Short mmCIF file of C-alpha atoms in Angstrom, two decimals:
data_model
loop_
_atom_site.label_atom_id
_atom_site.label_comp_id
_atom_site.label_asym_id
_atom_site.label_seq_id
_atom_site.Cartn_x
_atom_site.Cartn_y
_atom_site.Cartn_z
CA UNK A 1 41.77 -2.27 30.78
CA UNK A 2 45.04 -4.38 31.17
CA UNK A 3 44.90 -8.04 29.44
CA UNK A 4 44.64 -11.24 32.38
CA UNK A 5 48.76 -12.88 32.28
CA UNK A 6 48.14 -16.68 31.90
CA UNK A 7 50.12 -18.77 33.77
CA UNK A 8 48.47 -21.78 33.26
CA UNK A 9 51.03 -25.22 31.97
CA UNK A 10 48.80 -26.14 29.58
CA UNK A 11 51.28 -28.88 28.93
CA UNK A 12 51.19 -30.15 32.09
CA UNK A 13 50.05 -33.13 33.45
CA UNK A 14 47.25 -31.47 35.55
CA UNK A 15 46.31 -30.08 33.06
CA UNK A 16 46.08 -32.51 31.29
CA UNK A 17 43.96 -34.62 33.31
CA UNK A 18 41.56 -32.18 34.41
CA UNK A 19 40.99 -31.43 30.65
CA UNK A 20 40.61 -35.04 29.96
CA UNK A 21 37.85 -35.25 32.76
CA UNK A 22 36.21 -31.94 32.11
CA UNK A 23 35.57 -32.81 28.41
CA UNK A 24 33.86 -36.33 29.12
CA UNK A 25 31.84 -34.47 31.20
CA UNK A 26 30.68 -32.16 28.51
CA UNK A 27 29.95 -35.01 26.62
CA UNK A 28 27.63 -36.62 28.77
CA UNK A 29 25.19 -33.83 29.95
CA UNK A 30 25.81 -33.44 26.12
CA UNK A 31 24.15 -37.34 25.43
CA UNK A 32 21.98 -36.52 27.87
CA UNK A 33 20.09 -33.19 26.74
CA UNK A 34 20.31 -34.97 23.17
CA UNK A 35 18.36 -37.66 24.10
CA UNK A 36 16.30 -35.21 26.70
CA UNK A 37 15.50 -33.17 22.82
CA UNK A 38 16.10 -36.14 20.31
CA UNK A 39 14.51 -39.03 21.25
CA UNK A 40 10.99 -40.56 21.48
CA UNK A 41 9.18 -43.32 22.08
CA UNK A 42 9.43 -44.31 17.72
CA UNK A 43 4.18 -44.69 18.68
CA UNK A 44 4.63 -41.37 20.60
CA UNK A 45 5.92 -39.19 17.10
CA UNK A 46 3.67 -41.69 14.91
CA UNK A 47 0.76 -40.94 17.15
CA UNK A 48 1.04 -37.19 16.62
CA UNK A 49 2.09 -37.49 12.14
CA UNK A 50 -0.15 -38.96 11.90
CA UNK A 51 -2.86 -36.20 13.01
CA UNK A 52 -0.27 -34.10 11.28
CA UNK A 53 1.57 -32.69 13.73
CA UNK A 54 4.36 -31.74 14.05
CA UNK A 55 7.43 -32.65 16.23
CA UNK A 56 7.95 -29.65 19.19
CA UNK A 57 11.43 -28.41 17.92
CA UNK A 58 10.71 -29.03 14.55
CA UNK A 59 8.07 -26.18 15.53
CA UNK A 60 10.62 -24.35 16.74
CA UNK A 61 12.54 -24.42 13.34
CA UNK A 62 9.62 -22.58 11.80
CA UNK A 63 8.60 -20.35 14.63
CA UNK A 64 12.66 -19.13 14.72
CA UNK A 65 14.65 -16.79 12.22
CA UNK A 66 17.22 -19.09 10.20
CA UNK A 67 20.05 -18.66 11.54
CA UNK A 68 19.93 -17.10 15.25
CA UNK A 69 20.81 -18.44 18.94
CA UNK A 70 18.37 -20.33 20.95
CA UNK A 71 19.50 -20.21 24.12
CA UNK A 72 17.25 -23.11 25.90
CA UNK A 73 16.52 -22.80 29.75
CA UNK A 74 16.28 -26.08 32.07
CA UNK A 75 17.07 -28.64 29.02
CA UNK A 76 17.25 -31.21 32.84
CA UNK A 77 14.66 -30.41 34.30
CA UNK A 78 12.22 -33.41 35.41
CA UNK A 79 15.61 -35.67 34.51
CA UNK A 80 15.53 -37.57 37.94
CA UNK A 81 11.61 -37.31 38.55
CA UNK A 82 8.51 -38.61 37.31
CA UNK A 83 10.75 -42.11 36.91
CA UNK A 84 13.16 -40.40 34.11
CA UNK A 85 9.52 -40.24 32.19
CA UNK A 86 8.75 -37.44 31.40
CA UNK A 87 12.67 -35.12 29.36
CA UNK A 88 11.85 -31.59 30.12
CA UNK A 89 9.00 -31.55 31.42
CA UNK A 90 7.41 -32.58 28.90
CA UNK A 91 7.66 -28.56 27.39
CA UNK A 92 10.30 -26.33 25.70
CA UNK A 93 10.94 -23.18 27.37
CA UNK A 94 14.12 -20.22 26.17
CA UNK A 95 15.11 -16.82 24.74
CA UNK A 96 14.81 -16.63 20.25
CA UNK A 97 15.14 -14.76 18.15
CA UNK A 98 11.37 -13.83 15.76
CA UNK A 99 11.03 -11.24 12.56
CA UNK A 100 13.62 -9.71 14.59
CA UNK A 101 12.36 -9.44 18.30
CA UNK A 102 14.01 -11.35 20.91
CA UNK A 103 11.40 -13.10 23.12
CA UNK A 104 10.38 -16.05 25.47
CA UNK A 105 8.93 -19.01 23.74
CA UNK A 106 7.09 -20.95 26.30
CA UNK A 107 6.15 -24.66 23.59
CA UNK A 108 4.35 -27.71 25.36
CA UNK A 109 6.06 -30.73 24.12
CA UNK A 110 2.54 -33.46 23.28
CA UNK A 111 5.07 -36.21 22.56
CA UNK A 112 5.73 -36.48 26.26
CA UNK A 113 2.96 -38.15 27.39
CA UNK A 114 1.34 -35.63 25.76
CA UNK A 115 1.67 -32.75 27.03
CA UNK A 116 0.24 -33.39 29.77
CA UNK A 117 1.47 -29.92 32.92
CA UNK A 118 3.53 -32.27 35.76
CA UNK A 119 4.59 -29.94 38.61
CA UNK A 120 7.51 -29.53 37.54
CA UNK A 121 6.12 -28.41 34.06
CA UNK A 122 4.01 -25.26 35.57
CA UNK A 123 7.01 -24.96 37.59
CA UNK A 124 9.31 -24.76 34.14
CA UNK A 125 6.26 -22.64 32.02
CA UNK A 126 6.18 -19.71 35.79
CA UNK A 127 9.77 -19.00 35.65
CA UNK A 128 10.02 -18.88 32.22
CA UNK A 129 6.88 -15.90 32.47
CA UNK A 130 8.84 -14.65 35.19
CA UNK A 131 12.42 -13.78 32.81
CA UNK A 132 9.87 -13.16 30.73
CA UNK A 133 8.04 -10.23 33.19
CA UNK A 134 12.21 -9.16 34.71
CA UNK A 135 13.04 -8.67 31.30
CA UNK A 136 10.22 -7.56 29.19
CA UNK A 137 10.38 -9.60 26.85
CA UNK A 138 7.05 -10.76 24.40
CA UNK A 139 6.26 -14.94 24.67
CA UNK A 140 5.30 -16.08 22.26
CA UNK A 141 3.13 -20.03 23.43
CA UNK A 142 3.24 -23.48 21.56
CA UNK A 143 0.05 -24.74 22.84
CA UNK A 144 -0.04 -28.38 22.66
CA UNK A 145 -0.91 -29.92 26.15
CA UNK A 146 -3.13 -32.69 27.53
CA UNK A 147 -3.73 -29.98 30.45
CA UNK A 148 -2.10 -31.48 34.19
CA UNK A 149 -2.18 -34.40 35.39
CA UNK A 150 -3.92 -35.53 37.53
CA UNK A 151 -2.94 -37.80 39.94
CA UNK A 152 -0.57 -35.18 40.52
CA UNK A 153 -3.14 -31.96 41.00
CA UNK A 154 -2.29 -31.40 44.12
CA UNK A 155 1.45 -30.57 43.56
CA UNK A 156 0.11 -28.26 40.73
CA UNK A 157 -2.81 -27.12 41.30
CA UNK A 158 -3.67 -24.82 44.40
CA UNK A 159 -0.20 -22.75 45.95
CA UNK A 160 0.32 -19.72 45.08
CA UNK A 161 3.13 -20.50 42.56
CA UNK A 162 1.40 -23.34 41.62
CA UNK A 163 -0.32 -23.61 38.11
CA UNK A 164 -2.91 -21.14 38.17
CA UNK A 165 0.50 -18.56 38.86
CA UNK A 166 1.04 -18.95 34.79
CA UNK A 167 -2.14 -17.05 34.11
CA UNK A 168 -1.09 -14.59 36.34
CA UNK A 169 1.74 -14.13 35.39
CA UNK A 170 -0.06 -13.72 31.71
CA UNK A 171 -2.09 -11.17 33.42
CA UNK A 172 1.36 -9.47 34.93
CA UNK A 173 2.45 -9.69 31.55
CA UNK A 174 -0.88 -7.61 29.99
CA UNK A 175 -0.38 -4.73 32.35
CA UNK A 176 3.03 -4.05 32.13
CA UNK A 177 2.02 -3.79 27.82
CA UNK A 178 4.71 -7.22 27.01
CA UNK A 179 2.70 -8.71 24.28
CA UNK A 180 2.16 -12.44 23.56
CA UNK A 181 1.17 -14.81 21.30
CA UNK A 182 -0.55 -17.69 20.91
CA UNK A 183 -0.33 -20.48 19.34
CA UNK A 184 -2.14 -22.81 18.72
CA UNK A 185 -1.64 -26.56 18.09
CA UNK A 186 -3.79 -29.03 19.91
CA UNK A 187 -6.05 -28.67 22.63
CA UNK A 188 -6.37 -26.32 25.25
CA UNK A 189 -8.05 -27.74 27.82
CA UNK A 190 -8.71 -26.48 31.75
CA UNK A 191 -6.85 -24.10 32.64
CA UNK A 192 -4.89 -24.57 29.59
CA UNK A 193 -7.58 -22.63 27.79
CA UNK A 194 -6.34 -19.12 29.12
CA UNK A 195 -3.10 -19.27 27.62
CA UNK A 196 -4.38 -18.22 24.08
CA UNK A 197 -7.30 -15.70 25.70
CA UNK A 198 -5.13 -14.31 28.59
CA UNK A 199 -2.77 -13.51 25.12
CA UNK A 200 -3.29 -10.30 23.41
CA UNK A 201 -2.92 -12.37 19.82
CA UNK A 202 -3.79 -16.13 19.32
CA UNK A 203 -3.70 -18.53 16.49
CA UNK A 204 -5.55 -21.65 15.93
CA UNK A 205 -4.80 -25.27 13.59
CA UNK A 206 -8.31 -25.56 12.01
CA UNK A 207 -8.37 -29.72 12.60
CA UNK A 208 -6.56 -30.18 15.69
CA UNK A 209 -5.83 -26.99 17.60
CA UNK A 210 -8.95 -26.77 20.07
CA UNK A 211 -9.72 -24.52 22.64
CA UNK A 212 -11.95 -25.00 25.65
CA UNK A 213 -11.89 -25.69 29.94
CA UNK A 214 -14.01 -28.91 29.28
CA UNK A 215 -13.58 -31.42 26.68
CA UNK A 216 -16.61 -33.01 24.99
CA UNK A 217 -16.94 -36.63 27.83
CA UNK A 218 -16.54 -33.99 30.24
CA UNK A 219 -19.30 -32.20 29.07
CA UNK A 220 -21.60 -35.25 28.56
CA UNK A 221 -20.79 -36.48 32.11
CA UNK A 222 -21.56 -32.22 33.13
CA UNK A 223 -24.60 -32.05 31.64
CA UNK A 224 -25.29 -34.25 28.88
CA UNK A 225 -24.64 -32.33 25.80
CA UNK A 226 -23.18 -34.06 23.69
CA UNK A 227 -20.69 -32.75 21.26
CA UNK A 228 -17.53 -32.77 18.94
CA UNK A 229 -14.67 -31.19 19.23
CA UNK A 230 -14.43 -29.12 16.75
CA UNK A 231 -18.80 -27.65 17.37
CA UNK A 232 -16.83 -27.34 21.70
CA UNK A 233 -14.38 -25.39 20.85
CA UNK A 234 -12.86 -25.97 17.33
CA UNK A 235 -11.38 -23.23 14.65
CA UNK A 236 -14.39 -22.00 13.41
CA UNK A 237 -15.83 -21.60 16.18
CA UNK A 238 -13.39 -19.41 18.44
CA UNK A 239 -12.52 -17.38 15.29
CA UNK A 240 -16.10 -16.77 13.74
CA UNK A 241 -18.94 -17.20 16.37
CA UNK A 242 -16.97 -16.59 20.06
CA UNK A 243 -13.94 -14.77 18.76
CA UNK A 244 -11.93 -16.50 21.63
CA UNK A 245 -9.58 -16.70 18.71
CA UNK A 246 -8.62 -14.46 16.60
CA UNK A 247 -6.22 -16.06 13.02
CA UNK A 248 -7.39 -19.20 11.69
CA UNK A 249 -4.68 -21.27 9.95
CA UNK A 250 -4.90 -24.11 7.56
CA UNK A 251 -1.92 -25.61 8.83
CA UNK A 252 0.58 -25.73 11.51
CA UNK A 253 2.83 -24.13 9.11
CA UNK A 254 0.91 -21.65 8.34
CA UNK A 255 -0.44 -21.28 11.87
CA UNK A 256 3.59 -20.21 12.73
CA UNK A 257 3.51 -17.97 9.95
CA UNK A 258 1.22 -15.86 10.93
CA UNK A 259 2.75 -15.95 14.53
CA UNK A 260 5.99 -14.87 13.26
CA UNK A 261 3.44 -12.19 10.83
CA UNK A 262 1.53 -11.03 14.49
CA UNK A 263 6.05 -10.72 15.73
CA UNK A 264 7.42 -8.71 13.19
CA UNK A 265 3.88 -6.07 13.97
CA UNK A 266 4.89 -6.02 18.14
CA UNK A 267 7.76 -2.63 19.13
CA UNK A 268 10.31 -3.15 19.63
CA UNK A 269 11.97 -2.45 23.07
CA UNK A 270 13.42 0.53 24.11
CA UNK A 271 16.75 -0.76 25.04
CA UNK A 272 18.88 0.38 28.76
CA UNK A 273 21.95 1.73 27.21
CA UNK A 274 25.50 0.94 28.75
CA UNK A 275 28.55 1.26 27.72
CA UNK A 276 29.52 -0.80 24.57
CA UNK A 277 32.52 -1.27 22.38
CA UNK A 278 32.49 -3.84 19.21
CA UNK A 279 33.42 -7.32 20.72
CA UNK A 280 36.29 -9.14 20.81
CA UNK A 281 36.86 -13.22 21.54
CA UNK A 282 38.95 -14.17 24.47
CA UNK A 283 42.46 -14.62 23.92
CA UNK A 284 43.02 -17.54 25.48
CA UNK A 285 41.43 -20.43 23.89
CA UNK A 286 37.78 -21.04 25.59
CA UNK A 287 38.36 -24.58 24.74
CA UNK A 288 41.09 -24.17 28.13
CA UNK A 289 38.67 -24.74 30.60
CA UNK A 290 38.22 -27.47 30.09
CA UNK A 291 41.88 -27.66 31.69
CA UNK A 292 41.57 -25.51 34.30
CA UNK A 293 38.65 -26.76 36.51
CA UNK A 294 39.93 -29.43 39.31
CA UNK A 295 38.69 -32.87 38.87
CA UNK A 296 38.17 -32.53 42.96
CA UNK A 297 35.48 -30.15 44.11
CA UNK A 298 37.56 -29.14 47.22
CA UNK A 299 40.27 -27.53 45.18
CA UNK A 300 41.38 -24.19 44.78
CA UNK A 301 41.78 -22.65 41.47
CA UNK A 302 42.52 -19.07 40.84
CA UNK A 303 39.53 -18.05 38.50
CA UNK A 304 40.88 -14.77 36.43
CA UNK A 305 42.32 -18.25 34.30
CA UNK A 306 37.58 -18.10 33.98
CA UNK A 307 37.30 -15.04 33.08
CA UNK A 308 40.48 -14.92 30.30
CA UNK A 309 38.44 -17.16 28.82
CA UNK A 310 35.42 -15.44 28.64
CA UNK A 311 35.32 -11.88 28.56
CA UNK A 312 37.25 -10.16 25.40
CA UNK A 313 40.50 -9.97 24.97
CA UNK A 314 40.79 -11.52 27.93
CA UNK A 315 41.06 -7.72 29.45
CA UNK A 316 40.38 -7.39 33.08
CA UNK A 317 40.12 -4.18 35.32
CA UNK A 318 41.48 -5.53 38.50
CA UNK A 319 39.09 -3.61 41.35
CA UNK A 320 41.18 -3.86 45.40
CA UNK A 321 43.88 -6.02 43.45
CA UNK A 322 45.20 -6.34 47.89
CA UNK A 323 42.50 -6.47 49.15
CA UNK A 324 39.34 -9.05 50.41
CA UNK A 325 41.83 -11.47 48.18
CA UNK A 326 39.83 -14.50 48.67
CA UNK A 327 37.16 -12.45 46.68
CA UNK A 328 38.01 -11.22 42.93
CA UNK A 329 36.43 -8.17 41.72
CA UNK A 330 36.23 -5.71 38.37
CA UNK A 331 35.49 -5.05 35.02
CA UNK A 332 35.66 -6.05 31.88
CA UNK A 333 33.47 -6.31 28.61
CA UNK A 334 31.64 -9.64 27.40
CA UNK A 335 30.35 -9.33 23.30
CA UNK A 336 31.29 -6.37 23.43
CA UNK A 337 29.25 -5.15 26.93
CA UNK A 338 30.53 -3.78 30.07
CA UNK A 339 30.12 -5.56 32.72
CA UNK A 340 31.63 -6.31 37.08
CA UNK A 341 32.47 -9.72 37.64
CA UNK A 342 31.94 -10.84 41.27
CA UNK A 343 34.16 -14.06 40.88
CA UNK A 344 35.82 -17.01 44.14
CA UNK A 345 38.59 -17.52 45.04
CA UNK A 346 38.71 -19.24 48.56
CA UNK A 347 36.09 -18.44 51.42
CA UNK A 348 34.62 -15.60 52.15
CA UNK A 349 36.68 -13.09 54.50
CA UNK A 350 35.55 -9.71 56.86
CA UNK A 351 38.02 -8.13 53.42
CA UNK A 352 36.26 -10.25 51.28
CA UNK A 353 32.72 -9.74 51.94
CA UNK A 354 33.18 -5.87 52.76
CA UNK A 355 34.78 -5.56 49.12
CA UNK A 356 31.92 -7.62 47.28
CA UNK A 357 29.19 -4.76 49.13
CA UNK A 358 31.85 -1.73 47.60
CA UNK A 359 32.06 -4.04 44.50
CA UNK A 360 28.57 -3.79 44.18
CA UNK A 361 27.48 -0.06 45.03
CA UNK A 362 30.18 0.64 42.78
CA UNK A 363 28.50 -1.20 39.57
CA UNK A 364 24.96 -0.74 40.91
CA UNK A 365 25.97 3.76 40.87
CA UNK A 366 27.51 3.02 36.91
CA UNK A 367 24.89 1.51 35.28
CA UNK A 368 26.89 -1.84 35.02
CA UNK A 369 24.89 -5.49 34.58
CA UNK A 370 26.94 -8.01 37.14
CA UNK A 371 28.44 -11.52 36.65
CA UNK A 372 29.02 -13.81 39.83
CA UNK A 373 30.92 -16.71 38.81
CA UNK A 374 30.71 -18.57 41.80
CA UNK A 375 32.84 -21.33 44.04
CA UNK A 376 32.18 -21.36 47.63
CA UNK A 377 32.86 -23.31 50.78
CA UNK A 378 31.18 -20.45 52.63
CA UNK A 379 32.02 -17.49 55.15
CA UNK A 380 34.94 -17.96 57.88
CA UNK A 381 33.74 -19.27 60.61
CA UNK A 382 35.04 -19.80 64.19
CA UNK A 383 35.74 -17.72 67.33
CA UNK A 384 38.28 -15.26 65.86
CA UNK A 385 35.77 -14.30 63.06
CA UNK A 386 32.36 -14.07 64.90
CA UNK A 387 34.46 -11.25 66.78
CA UNK A 388 35.20 -9.28 64.28
CA UNK A 389 31.70 -9.65 62.51
CA UNK A 390 32.12 -11.94 59.79
CA UNK A 391 28.28 -12.45 59.99
CA UNK A 392 27.45 -8.61 60.33
CA UNK A 393 30.11 -8.28 56.95
CA UNK A 394 28.05 -11.21 55.80
CA UNK A 395 25.27 -9.45 56.09
CA UNK A 396 25.88 -6.14 54.29
CA UNK A 397 27.51 -8.21 51.30
CA UNK A 398 24.03 -10.13 51.54
CA UNK A 399 22.10 -6.38 51.43
CA UNK A 400 23.90 -5.45 48.33
CA UNK A 401 22.72 -7.85 46.10
CA UNK A 402 19.87 -7.94 47.10
CA UNK A 403 19.27 -4.63 47.00
CA UNK A 404 21.29 -4.47 43.85
CA UNK A 405 19.42 -2.84 40.44
CA UNK A 406 21.47 -3.50 38.25
CA UNK A 407 20.54 -6.68 35.66
CA UNK A 408 22.57 -10.03 38.26
CA UNK A 409 23.80 -13.46 35.86
CA UNK A 410 24.81 -16.46 38.09
CA UNK A 411 27.17 -18.92 37.14
CA UNK A 412 27.58 -21.85 38.90
CA UNK A 413 31.32 -22.38 38.61
CA UNK A 414 32.13 -24.89 41.23
CA UNK A 415 31.48 -25.60 44.78
CA UNK A 416 28.34 -23.53 45.38
CA UNK A 417 27.59 -24.81 50.58
CA UNK A 418 26.28 -22.15 52.87
CA UNK A 419 25.32 -18.91 52.65
CA UNK A 420 28.12 -18.28 50.32
CA UNK A 421 25.49 -19.19 47.55
CA UNK A 422 23.63 -16.35 49.36
CA UNK A 423 26.54 -13.55 49.26
CA UNK A 424 27.75 -14.31 45.64
CA UNK A 425 22.99 -14.10 43.40
CA UNK A 426 22.20 -17.90 44.54
CA UNK A 427 18.56 -18.22 42.50
CA UNK A 428 16.87 -16.57 45.97
CA UNK A 429 17.97 -13.45 45.04
CA UNK A 430 17.28 -13.16 41.93
CA UNK A 431 19.30 -13.00 38.72
CA UNK A 432 18.19 -12.65 35.59
CA UNK A 433 19.31 -15.65 34.71
CA UNK A 434 21.38 -18.61 36.65
CA UNK A 435 23.25 -21.18 34.85
CA UNK A 436 25.58 -23.90 36.19
CA UNK A 437 28.30 -26.14 34.63
CA UNK A 438 27.53 -29.91 34.79
CA UNK A 439 30.45 -30.38 37.49
CA UNK A 440 29.47 -27.90 40.48
CA UNK A 441 28.06 -28.70 43.43
CA UNK A 442 24.99 -26.95 45.67
CA UNK A 443 24.04 -27.97 49.37
CA UNK A 444 23.90 -26.37 52.94
CA UNK A 445 27.42 -27.89 53.62
CA UNK A 446 29.63 -30.71 51.40
CA UNK A 447 28.67 -33.89 51.64
CA UNK A 448 30.95 -34.86 54.32
CA UNK A 449 30.88 -31.70 56.67
CA UNK A 450 27.17 -33.35 56.42
CA UNK A 451 27.37 -36.71 57.52
CA UNK A 452 30.78 -35.91 59.72
CA UNK A 453 28.15 -33.30 61.23
CA UNK A 454 24.35 -35.81 61.82
CA UNK A 455 27.34 -38.48 62.87
CA UNK A 456 28.43 -36.01 65.93
CA UNK A 457 25.48 -35.61 67.03
CA UNK A 458 24.86 -39.00 67.20
CA UNK A 459 26.88 -39.75 68.75
CA UNK A 460 27.24 -37.09 71.57
CA UNK A 461 23.55 -38.52 72.09
CA UNK A 462 24.22 -42.37 72.41
CA UNK A 463 27.13 -41.06 75.00
CA UNK A 464 24.83 -39.40 77.66
CA UNK A 465 22.72 -42.05 77.64
CA UNK A 466 26.20 -44.11 78.53
CA UNK A 467 26.31 -45.31 75.08
CA UNK A 468 28.93 -45.94 73.14
CA UNK A 469 29.20 -46.65 68.74
CA UNK A 470 31.57 -49.14 66.94
CA UNK A 471 33.27 -48.28 64.12
CA UNK A 472 30.19 -49.83 62.32
CA UNK A 473 27.53 -47.70 63.58
CA UNK A 474 29.00 -44.68 63.08
CA UNK A 475 28.94 -45.01 59.22
CA UNK A 476 25.95 -47.36 59.36
CA UNK A 477 25.06 -43.17 60.11
CA UNK A 478 27.13 -41.48 58.37
CA UNK A 479 27.25 -43.41 54.55
CA UNK A 480 23.40 -42.78 54.08
CA UNK A 481 23.14 -39.41 54.31
CA UNK A 482 27.06 -38.58 52.99
CA UNK A 483 25.18 -40.55 49.04
CA UNK A 484 22.58 -38.56 49.84
CA UNK A 485 24.16 -35.63 50.16
CA UNK A 486 26.06 -36.52 46.96
CA UNK A 487 23.19 -37.40 44.86
CA UNK A 488 21.06 -33.63 45.30
CA UNK A 489 23.88 -31.33 45.86
CA UNK A 490 24.80 -32.65 42.06
CA UNK A 491 24.41 -30.89 39.36
CA UNK A 492 21.73 -33.11 38.26
CA UNK A 493 20.26 -32.79 40.50
CA UNK A 494 19.41 -28.47 40.51
CA UNK A 495 18.75 -28.40 37.23
CA UNK A 496 15.88 -31.50 37.63
CA UNK A 497 14.61 -29.78 40.35
CA UNK A 498 14.78 -25.92 38.34
CA UNK A 499 17.17 -24.26 41.14
CA UNK A 500 18.70 -22.87 38.16
CA UNK A 501 18.37 -22.11 34.56
CA UNK A 502 20.61 -25.03 32.64
CA UNK A 503 23.84 -26.68 32.49
CA UNK A 504 26.16 -25.18 30.05
CA UNK A 505 29.39 -26.71 28.27
CA UNK A 506 31.90 -24.71 30.03
CA UNK A 507 32.28 -22.81 27.30
CA UNK A 508 29.48 -21.91 25.30
CA UNK A 509 28.88 -20.02 29.25
CA UNK A 510 30.63 -16.54 26.96
CA UNK A 511 28.04 -17.44 24.56
CA UNK A 512 24.48 -17.76 26.93
CA UNK A 513 25.77 -14.59 29.91
CA UNK A 514 25.84 -13.10 26.28
CA UNK A 515 22.61 -13.40 25.09
CA UNK A 516 20.90 -13.03 28.73
CA UNK A 517 22.80 -9.51 29.03
CA UNK A 518 21.01 -8.71 25.40
CA UNK A 519 18.16 -9.74 26.48
CA UNK A 520 18.42 -8.17 30.27
CA UNK A 521 18.58 -4.68 28.77
CA UNK A 522 14.90 -5.26 27.43
CA UNK A 523 14.60 -3.75 30.55
CA UNK A 524 14.83 -0.68 32.58
CA UNK A 525 17.54 -0.13 35.00
CA UNK A 526 16.61 1.52 38.22
CA UNK A 527 18.49 4.11 40.57
CA UNK A 528 20.25 2.03 43.55
CA UNK A 529 18.52 2.28 47.20
CA UNK A 530 20.10 0.64 49.67
CA UNK A 531 18.57 -1.38 52.56
CA UNK A 532 20.55 -0.52 56.63
CA UNK A 533 23.61 -1.78 56.65
CA UNK A 534 25.17 -2.57 60.59
CA UNK A 535 27.83 -1.07 60.58
#
């Protein structure tokens, strides 16, 4: 493959201004993430210490193999919900290495509201288990939760993708032969009791761990029985009488050591075989990504410059370089794995949509995973393009994306608007992993377009009634819409709602994709099959 020839002038004023702007955004993201991970009220830390409990990240440190990476999912989940009082949605999820095996980790964070399940806690947990199912990865559950947050029970209990989906997903993993181990470090109450009960193995800590459908106060209210926690659902009872738990542990350190030993017995998966070669660092410095990304979301840039700072040796075999030029397609290697890349260099026209659909077919034919690098305003609109069949050609690309059998990975590099999000494998299209960059934005259309559209509609409605609006009236309609769109199209809103699997500092993208591709190969790759392409 030929090395991409960078045309960046890293000494230019524009590059330097972009770099300063994007470094500041990356630092702001890192500061937000550090607060979510590490800052807790001292009273909560003291409460856990008095119970001889470790903090959730101390538990992870003891569970994971030393010196190995941990790809955390949605670290800023719920950062714009619940008044900012539920950092990380009260749980930590991600992919790590335990006893040499890639596993999904689902860990309750008892330093946040006692580990209570909020609606976004449930969504984040379900997503982690979806990842385990899609990629056939074993799961380690670190259980320590006060149960569902009852004031919001209507938003976490009854519907298809609410709390019951956690247990359904555990059952699906068991059906698939994908193993799970739970470490009961605190109370597992009500529905939470089913997490260890549905695991293949579970370990429980004496004195702090407990499993019961109802705790002592509720049992007394319902039946009149009086019980201690240990009598009702403690370590010794469950490991010697009920058989609900398998291994007793005298401390958290011992429990986590037992969990590591259990995972060491898991059979290593037979990975899907794709083309691989020894990894090579990019020829161009990944930190130059900061200077490539414009400060204005509407300003275009050459996505080849991004590719050159992500892939091995900065080498890229571009497919159909002279056709459909607003969509870059081609092959590269990333951490040694051969990948196909679709990257936006402008709006999707008829030819670029057809090129993208055909390239996806080629990747499926030769079992090559696909990385989508999004910077898309949408498909081209207007009478000329409708007459050419832009809707029909866009549907071909969406059909190819939807029916793709090879693993897909998506990075929101800049803008992601309208149906362009769909064609480039947005959240609804089952990318194995989807990440955002701090400055990226996503919405049905740009904020100014939306505000102007709604203002125009209102003006026409009132004109039919014989009324005219002053500029102040128009601004009163337009400005609130503009402000709300800007707030809700930001990467921070998106990640708070778990529309992605987390924000990445752009320079960390290569590593995150490498871990993701490796994990995805634990699942078999099916043979390509497609629906009907409207010709």
